[in-house]
Coordinates of C-alpha atoms and ligand atoms in Angstrom, one line a residue:
M7 CA -0.2 20.1 -22.3
D8 CA 2.0 18.2 -19.8
P9 CA 3.5 20.8 -17.2
L10 CA 6.8 18.4 -17.7
H11 CA 7.3 18.9 -21.1
N12 CA 10.3 21.0 -22.3
R13 CA 10.8 22.0 -18.4
P14 CA 14.3 21.7 -16.7
I15 CA 13.9 19.5 -14.1
V16 CA 16.5 19.0 -11.4
L17 CA 16.6 15.6 -9.7
G18 CA 18.3 15.5 -6.5
V19 CA 19.2 12.0 -5.3
S20 CA 20.5 11.3 -1.7
G21 CA 22.0 8.2 -0.2
S22 CA 19.0 5.7 0.5
I23 CA 18.6 2.2 -0.8
A24 CA 15.5 3.8 -2.6
C25 CA 18.0 5.2 -4.9
Y26 CA 17.2 2.5 -7.6
K27 CA 13.5 3.8 -7.6
A28 CA 15.0 7.5 -8.6
V29 CA 16.5 5.6 -11.8
D30 CA 12.6 4.9 -12.8
L31 CA 11.6 8.6 -11.9
A32 CA 14.2 10.0 -14.2
S33 CA 13.1 7.6 -17.1
R34 CA 9.4 8.9 -16.6
L35 CA 10.8 12.5 -16.5
V36 CA 12.7 12.3 -19.7
K37 CA 9.7 10.1 -21.3
A38 CA 7.5 13.2 -20.2
G39 CA 9.6 15.5 -22.1
A40 CA 11.4 17.0 -19.3
L41 CA 15.0 18.2 -19.6
V42 CA 16.5 16.2 -16.7
D43 CA 19.7 17.5 -14.9
V44 CA 20.4 14.9 -11.8
V45 CA 22.4 15.9 -9.1
M46 CA 24.0 13.0 -6.6
T47 CA 25.1 13.2 -3.2
A48 CA 28.5 11.2 -2.5
N49 CA 26.4 8.7 -0.6
A50 CA 23.8 8.1 -3.5
T51 CA 26.5 7.3 -5.8
R52 CA 27.2 4.2 -3.5
F53 CA 24.0 2.9 -4.2
V54 CA 23.6 3.7 -7.9
T55 CA 26.4 4.9 -10.4
P56 CA 26.1 8.7 -12.0
L57 CA 26.7 6.5 -15.3
C58 CA 23.3 4.9 -14.8
F59 CA 21.4 8.1 -14.8
K60 CA 23.6 9.7 -17.5
S61 CA 22.6 7.0 -19.7
I62 CA 18.9 7.7 -19.0
T63 CA 19.0 11.7 -19.2
H64 CA 21.9 11.8 -22.1
R65 CA 23.3 14.9 -19.8
P66 CA 26.2 14.8 -17.4
V67 CA 25.4 14.2 -13.8
V68 CA 26.5 16.8 -10.9
D69 CA 27.8 14.6 -8.0
D70 CA 31.2 16.3 -7.0
L71 CA 31.3 19.8 -6.0
W72 CA 34.9 20.1 -6.0
D73 CA 35.6 18.2 -9.1
T74 CA 37.4 20.9 -11.2
N75 CA 37.3 18.7 -14.1
A76 CA 33.6 18.2 -14.4
E77 CA 32.0 20.6 -16.4
M78 CA 28.7 20.7 -14.3
A79 CA 30.7 21.1 -11.0
I80 CA 30.5 24.9 -11.4
E81 CA 27.4 24.7 -13.5
H82 CA 25.4 24.0 -10.4
V83 CA 24.4 27.5 -10.1
G84 CA 23.2 27.6 -13.7
L85 CA 21.0 24.7 -12.7
A86 CA 19.5 26.3 -9.7
K87 CA 18.6 29.2 -11.7
R88 CA 17.4 27.6 -14.8
A89 CA 15.4 25.1 -13.2
A90 CA 11.5 25.1 -13.4
A91 CA 11.6 22.6 -10.1
I92 CA 13.8 20.9 -8.1
L93 CA 12.6 17.2 -7.0
I94 CA 14.5 15.3 -4.5
A95 CA 13.8 11.5 -4.3
P96 CA 14.8 9.9 -2.6
A97 CA 15.3 12.1 0.4
T98 CA 17.3 11.0 3.8
A99 CA 17.1 12.3 7.4
N100 CA 20.4 13.5 6.7
L101 CA 19.7 15.5 3.9
L102 CA 16.1 16.9 5.4
A103 CA 18.2 18.1 8.3
K104 CA 21.0 19.9 6.3
L105 CA 18.4 21.6 3.9
S106 CA 16.3 22.6 6.7
L107 CA 19.3 24.2 8.5
G108 CA 20.7 25.7 5.2
F109 CA 23.8 23.6 4.8
A110 CA 25.7 23.9 1.5
E111 CA 28.6 21.3 1.8
D112 CA 27.8 19.5 -1.6
A113 CA 26.4 20.0 -4.9
L114 CA 22.7 19.2 -4.0
Q115 CA 22.6 21.5 -0.7
T116 CA 24.3 24.2 -2.8
T117 CA 21.5 23.9 -5.6
V118 CA 18.6 23.7 -3.3
L119 CA 20.1 26.9 -1.3
D120 CA 20.7 28.7 -4.3
T121 CA 17.1 28.3 -6.3
R122 CA 14.0 30.2 -6.5
A123 CA 12.4 27.3 -8.2
P124 CA 9.6 25.3 -6.4
I125 CA 10.9 22.1 -4.3
V126 CA 9.2 18.9 -4.1
I127 CA 10.8 16.5 -1.7
A128 CA 9.9 12.8 -1.1
P129 CA 11.6 11.4 1.8
A130 CA 12.5 7.5 2.4
M131 CA 13.9 6.2 5.4
E132 CA 13.5 3.9 8.1
G133 CA 9.9 4.3 9.9
D134 CA 11.6 5.2 13.4
M135 CA 13.4 7.7 11.7
Y136 CA 11.1 9.5 9.8
G137 CA 8.7 9.9 12.9
A138 CA 11.7 11.1 15.0
T139 CA 10.8 14.6 16.4
T140 CA 13.9 15.9 14.9
T141 CA 13.0 14.7 11.3
Q142 CA 9.5 16.2 11.7
E143 CA 10.5 19.3 12.8
H144 CA 12.8 19.7 10.0
I145 CA 10.1 18.6 7.6
A146 CA 7.8 21.2 9.4
R147 CA 10.6 23.8 9.0
L148 CA 10.8 23.1 5.2
R149 CA 7.0 23.0 4.6
A150 CA 7.0 26.6 6.1
R151 CA 9.2 27.8 3.6
G152 CA 7.1 26.4 0.7
V153 CA 8.6 23.1 0.2
V154 CA 6.0 20.2 -0.9
F155 CA 6.6 17.2 0.7
V156 CA 5.2 13.7 -1.0
E157 CA 4.6 11.5 2.1
P158 CA 6.6 8.0 2.4
E159 CA 4.1 4.8 2.4
S160 CA 3.9 2.8 5.1
G161 CA 4.9 -1.1 4.5
R162 CA 8.0 -3.2 4.6
L163 CA 11.2 -1.5 4.8
A164 CA 14.7 -2.5 3.6
S165 CA 15.5 -3.2 7.1
G166 CA 12.8 -6.0 7.2
L167 CA 10.9 -3.9 9.7
S168 CA 7.4 -2.4 8.8
G169 CA 6.7 1.4 9.1
R170 CA 6.3 4.5 7.2
G171 CA 9.3 5.2 5.5
R172 CA 8.9 3.8 1.9
L173 CA 9.7 6.0 -0.9
A174 CA 5.9 7.3 -2.5
D175 CA 5.1 5.6 -5.7
A176 CA 6.6 7.3 -8.8
E177 CA 2.9 8.3 -10.1
T178 CA 2.3 10.1 -6.8
I179 CA 5.7 11.9 -7.0
L180 CA 5.2 13.0 -10.3
G181 CA 1.5 13.9 -10.1
T182 CA 2.6 16.0 -7.0
L183 CA 5.5 17.5 -9.4
R184 CA 3.1 18.2 -12.1
A185 CA 0.4 20.1 -9.7
T186 CA 3.2 22.2 -8.3
L187 CA 4.8 23.1 -11.8
A188 CA 1.2 24.0 -12.8
R189 CA 0.7 26.8 -10.3
G190 CA 1.5 29.4 -13.3
G191 CA -1.0 27.5 -15.7
D192 CA -3.9 29.6 -17.4
L193 CA -6.4 28.0 -14.6
A194 CA -4.2 28.9 -11.8
G195 CA -6.6 29.6 -9.0
R196 CA -9.6 28.4 -10.7
R197 CA -11.9 25.9 -8.9
I198 CA -13.4 23.3 -11.7
V199 CA -15.6 20.6 -10.9
I200 CA -15.8 17.7 -13.2
S201 CA -18.2 14.6 -13.2
A202 CA -16.8 11.2 -14.6
G203 CA -18.2 7.7 -15.1
G204 CA -21.7 6.1 -15.3
T205 CA -24.2 6.2 -12.5
Q206 CA -25.6 3.4 -11.0
E207 CA -29.2 3.2 -9.8
P208 CA -30.0 0.2 -7.6
I209 CA -32.9 -2.3 -8.5
D210 CA -32.2 -4.5 -5.4
P211 CA -29.3 -5.1 -3.4
V212 CA -27.7 -6.9 -6.2
R213 CA -28.7 -5.4 -9.6
I214 CA -28.3 -2.0 -11.1
I215 CA -29.0 0.3 -13.9
T216 CA -25.8 1.7 -15.3
N217 CA -24.2 2.5 -18.6
R218 CA -20.7 2.1 -20.6
S219 CA -18.9 5.2 -19.4
S220 CA -15.4 4.2 -17.8
G221 CA -14.6 7.8 -16.7
K222 CA -11.7 8.0 -19.2
M223 CA -12.8 11.6 -20.4
G224 CA -13.5 12.8 -17.1
F225 CA -10.5 12.0 -15.4
A226 CA -8.7 13.3 -18.3
L227 CA -10.3 16.6 -17.9
A228 CA -9.4 16.3 -14.4
E229 CA -5.7 15.8 -14.8
A230 CA -5.5 18.3 -17.6
A231 CA -7.3 21.1 -15.4
R232 CA -4.6 20.2 -12.5
D233 CA -1.7 20.4 -14.9
R234 CA -3.0 24.1 -15.7
G235 CA -3.2 25.1 -12.2
A236 CA -6.9 24.7 -11.3
R237 CA -8.2 23.2 -8.2
V238 CA -10.1 20.1 -9.2
T239 CA -13.0 18.5 -7.5
L240 CA -13.6 15.4 -9.5
I241 CA -17.0 13.6 -8.6
A242 CA -16.7 9.8 -9.9
T243 CA -18.8 6.6 -10.0
P244 CA -17.7 3.2 -9.5
T245 CA -17.6 2.5 -13.1
T246 CA -14.5 4.4 -12.8
D247 CA -12.9 2.3 -9.9
A248 CA -10.3 0.7 -12.4
L249 CA -8.9 4.2 -13.0
A250 CA -6.2 6.1 -11.0
P251 CA -7.3 8.9 -9.5
P252 CA -5.1 12.2 -10.8
I253 CA -2.9 13.1 -7.9
G254 CA -3.6 16.7 -6.3
T255 CA -7.4 16.3 -7.1
E256 CA -10.1 16.3 -4.6
L257 CA -12.0 12.9 -5.4
V258 CA -15.7 12.7 -4.3
R259 CA -16.9 9.2 -4.8
I260 CA -21.0 8.7 -5.4
G261 CA -23.1 6.1 -7.2
T262 CA -26.5 7.4 -8.1
V263 CA -27.7 10.4 -9.7
I264 CA -29.4 11.8 -6.4
E265 CA -25.9 11.7 -4.7
M266 CA -24.2 12.9 -7.9
H267 CA -26.5 16.0 -7.8
E268 CA -25.8 16.5 -4.2
A269 CA -22.2 16.4 -4.6
V270 CA -22.3 18.8 -7.8
R271 CA -24.4 21.1 -5.7
A272 CA -21.9 21.3 -3.0
A273 CA -18.9 21.3 -5.0
T274 CA -19.9 24.5 -7.3
A275 CA -20.8 26.3 -4.6
E276 CA -17.7 28.3 -5.3
A277 CA -16.8 27.0 -8.4
D278 CA -15.5 28.7 -11.7
A279 CA -16.8 25.8 -13.7
L280 CA -18.5 22.8 -14.1
I281 CA -18.0 20.1 -16.7
M282 CA -20.3 17.1 -16.8
A283 CA -18.6 14.5 -18.8
A284 CA -20.6 11.8 -16.6
A285 CA -22.9 9.7 -18.4
V286 CA -26.0 10.3 -16.0
S287 CA -29.1 8.0 -15.9
D288 CA -32.2 9.9 -16.8
Y289 CA -34.4 7.4 -14.6
R290 CA -34.1 5.6 -11.4
V291 CA -35.9 2.8 -10.1
A292 CA -39.3 3.9 -8.1
H293 CA -38.9 1.4 -5.4
P294 CA -35.6 -0.7 -5.2
A295 CA -36.3 -3.8 -3.7
E296 CA -34.8 -4.2 -0.2
Q297 CA -34.3 -7.9 -1.0
K298 CA -32.8 -9.7 -3.9
I299 CA -35.7 -9.9 -6.2
K300 CA -36.5 -13.9 -6.8
K301 CA -37.7 -15.6 -10.3
R302 CA -40.9 -16.8 -8.7
G303 CA -44.2 -15.8 -7.8
A304 CA -45.3 -12.5 -9.4
A305 CA -41.8 -12.4 -11.4
A306 CA -41.9 -15.9 -12.4
N307 CA -42.8 -15.1 -16.0
G308 CA -41.3 -11.4 -16.5
L309 CA -41.0 -8.3 -14.3
T310 CA -42.0 -4.9 -14.7
I311 CA -39.9 -2.2 -13.2
E312 CA -41.3 1.1 -12.5
L313 CA -38.7 4.0 -13.3
V314 CA -39.1 7.9 -12.4
A315 CA -37.4 10.6 -13.9
N316 CA -34.0 11.6 -12.4
P317 CA -33.3 15.6 -12.1
D318 CA -31.3 16.9 -14.7
I319 CA -28.3 18.0 -12.8
L320 CA -26.6 20.4 -15.7
T321 CA -30.3 22.1 -15.5
E322 CA -30.7 22.2 -12.0
T323 CA -27.2 23.1 -10.7
V324 CA -27.2 27.0 -11.5
G325 CA -24.8 29.8 -10.3
D326 CA -22.3 31.9 -11.7
F327 CA -19.9 29.6 -13.0
V328 CA -19.3 28.3 -16.9
R329 CA -21.4 25.3 -17.4
V330 CA -20.1 22.7 -19.9
G331 CA -22.3 19.4 -21.0
F332 CA -21.5 16.5 -23.1
A333 CA -23.9 15.2 -25.5
A334 CA -23.2 11.5 -26.6
E335 CA -25.2 10.7 -29.7
S336 CA -25.5 8.1 -32.1
E337 CA -27.3 10.3 -34.6
D338 CA -28.4 13.8 -35.8
L339 CA -24.9 14.9 -33.6
L340 CA -24.9 18.4 -34.0
A341 CA -28.9 19.0 -34.1
N342 CA -29.1 17.2 -30.9
A343 CA -26.2 18.4 -29.1
T344 CA -27.4 22.3 -29.9
Q345 CA -30.7 21.4 -28.5
K346 CA -29.3 20.5 -25.3
L347 CA -26.7 23.3 -25.3
D348 CA -29.9 25.6 -25.5
K349 CA -32.2 23.4 -23.2
K350 CA -29.7 23.1 -20.6
R351 CA -28.5 26.9 -20.9
L352 CA -25.0 26.1 -21.3
D353 CA -21.8 28.0 -22.3
L354 CA -20.5 25.0 -24.2
I355 CA -21.5 21.5 -25.1
V356 CA -19.1 19.1 -26.5
A357 CA -21.1 16.8 -29.0
N358 CA -19.7 13.3 -28.8
D359 CA -19.8 11.2 -31.9
I360 CA -20.0 7.4 -30.3
T361 CA -20.6 5.6 -33.4
G362 CA -17.2 5.5 -35.0
A363 CA -14.2 3.3 -33.4
G364 CA -12.0 4.9 -31.2
S365 CA -14.7 7.4 -30.0
G366 CA -16.9 7.7 -26.9
F367 CA -17.3 5.0 -24.3
G368 CA -14.5 3.2 -22.9
S369 CA -12.2 4.1 -25.6
D370 CA -8.6 6.1 -25.0
T371 CA -9.5 8.4 -27.8
N372 CA -12.6 10.6 -28.4
R373 CA -14.1 12.5 -31.5
V374 CA -16.2 15.6 -30.6
I375 CA -17.4 18.8 -32.3
L376 CA -17.2 21.6 -29.6
V377 CA -20.4 23.9 -29.8
G378 CA -20.5 27.5 -28.1
R379 CA -23.2 29.8 -27.5
G380 CA -24.6 30.9 -30.8
G381 CA -23.9 27.8 -32.2
V382 CA -20.1 28.3 -33.4
A383 CA -18.8 24.8 -33.9
E384 CA -15.3 23.6 -34.1
E385 CA -14.7 19.9 -35.0
L386 CA -11.8 18.1 -33.7
P387 CA -10.3 14.8 -35.5
T388 CA -10.2 11.8 -33.5
L389 CA -7.7 12.6 -30.6
P390 CA -6.4 11.2 -27.2
K391 CA -8.8 11.9 -24.5
R392 CA -6.1 14.3 -22.9
E393 CA -5.8 16.3 -25.8
V394 CA -9.8 16.5 -26.2
A395 CA -9.8 17.7 -22.6
D396 CA -7.0 20.2 -23.4
A397 CA -9.3 21.7 -26.2
I398 CA -12.2 22.0 -24.0
L399 CA -10.2 23.5 -21.3
D400 CA -8.9 26.2 -23.8
R401 CA -12.4 27.1 -24.4
V402 CA -13.2 27.2 -20.6
A403 CA -10.0 29.3 -20.1
A404 CA -11.2 31.8 -22.9
I405 CA -15.0 32.2 -21.4
L406 CA -13.6 32.7 -18.0
A407 CA -10.9 34.9 -19.3
T408 CA -13.6 37.2 -21.4
R409 CA -16.2 37.4 -18.1
Q410 CA -13.1 38.8 -16.1
K411 CA -12.6 41.5 -18.6
G412 CA -16.1 42.3 -18.5
E413 CA -16.2 42.8 -14.6
R414 CA -13.4 45.2 -14.9
Ligands
LIG29 O1 -16.3 7.9 -19.7 P1 -15.8 7.3 -20.9 O2 -15.9 5.9 -21.2 O3 -14.5 8.2 -21.2 O4 -16.9 7.9 -22.0 C1 -17.1 9.1 -22.2 C2 -18.5 9.7 -22.4 C3 -19.0 9.1 -23.6 C4 -19.3 9.3 -21.3 C5 -18.5 11.0 -22.2 O5 -17.6 11.8 -23.4 C6 -20.0 11.6 -22.9 O6 -20.4 12.0 -23.8 N1 -20.9 11.9 -21.6 C7 -22.1 12.4 -21.8 C8 -22.7 11.4 -21.6 C9 -24.5 11.6 -22.0 O7 -25.0 10.6 -22.4 O8 -24.8 12.6 -22.0 P2 -26.6 13.0 -22.2 O9 -26.5 13.4 -23.6 O10 -27.4 11.8 -21.5 O11 -26.7 14.4 -21.3 C10 -26.1 15.5 -21.5 C11 -25.5 16.3 -20.8 O12 -26.5 16.5 -19.4 C12 -24.3 15.6 -19.9 O13 -23.2 16.3 -19.7 C13 -24.7 14.8 -18.7 O14 -23.6 14.7 -17.9 C14 -26.0 15.8 -18.3 N2 -27.1 15.1 -17.5 C15 -27.7 14.2 -18.1 C16 -28.6 13.7 -17.4 C17 -28.8 14.0 -16.2 N3 -30.2 13.8 -15.4 N4 -28.4 15.2 -15.6 C18 -27.2 15.7 -16.2 O15 -26.7 16.7 -15.8

């Protein structure tokens, strides 16, 4: 479940040219199911009208603390108390200074001073203003109080100059907000290691042995685990390069099975769960050629490549964590999956039917059966990979909770 869904979010907007980007943020928040209340500074209303935000959020916009006719003017106290989180984007240098010093001159400053909700701030300003010692001191002071910052990006600024000061992109801001909201989730404090994509085994400097995994299933798991509060290490192969890594997760890029094995071993040293969604090559080339293999000489009429077995990462990575495997099968789905559950000594296996349309490699949806220890199977309909991910994480959370009880 998206941590933004049904959550009251205050979107604070201060007077920067990047205000127009806050309109897009408001729209994305509404689409994600958040209940968005926009609080604008007086200068923000010079760039974008409150009506613009009201048309998107379908709620009154707070822009004047002193307007006795405006129903929301005194309601800002209620907003501060009700908010699940306050997101300020864009935040100017002026606003950062005032928040850092505890000013309460307008509706936005008052709301921030009056809240106990987590605060996420995305600054936007000229590069030299952002780099100024005073601005950095205010940021450091706010950080020390628990405020989460989304660093501005470097690039061309409204002045025409270049520098660090462009508002971070919407996905980064919302990913940070989601990760912040997830702190109270059912996987809060848990470390989860997830593998995604198809491994690549070199034949020579040009060719590889790989498979059709896009990484969508593993990335959906990483995003869902992050949204439930987990600290996620995502071990991803080059076949996932087209996907945006979920903000707030640790991304480890690898290529071969040996590299994935090493990354999994390192990441699981302190993990609570390992979920292997990656399609891992069972074999690698015994002697990859150093130079490109030419179609001449011994290889003119055919080529034989010697393969050796790769380590089975799931079987060989042992430790006191929940172990989840996938089984992508084109026949005898349950029988093959159950065999892998036993052989690899897993807590859960996700039997993945790759025969139907909209399931398995590359698709946005998946059709799976979850099989736990003792063979208890739960068949799910074809669902978006994000929903499959949440169903898997429900099981992981339940196993972790049972183990914790046993420890007491
Ligand atoms: O990435 P997508 O395009 O979204 O597609 C998702 C998926 C189809 C790749 C995914 O849902 C899936 O089913 N992943 C497992 C693919 C697979 O072929 O698994 P397997 O049956 O070969 O291996 C069983 C389990 O052992 C897997 O969890 C695998 O990661 C692991 N394994 C396999 C071989 C090996 N040497 N080491 C391993 O750890």
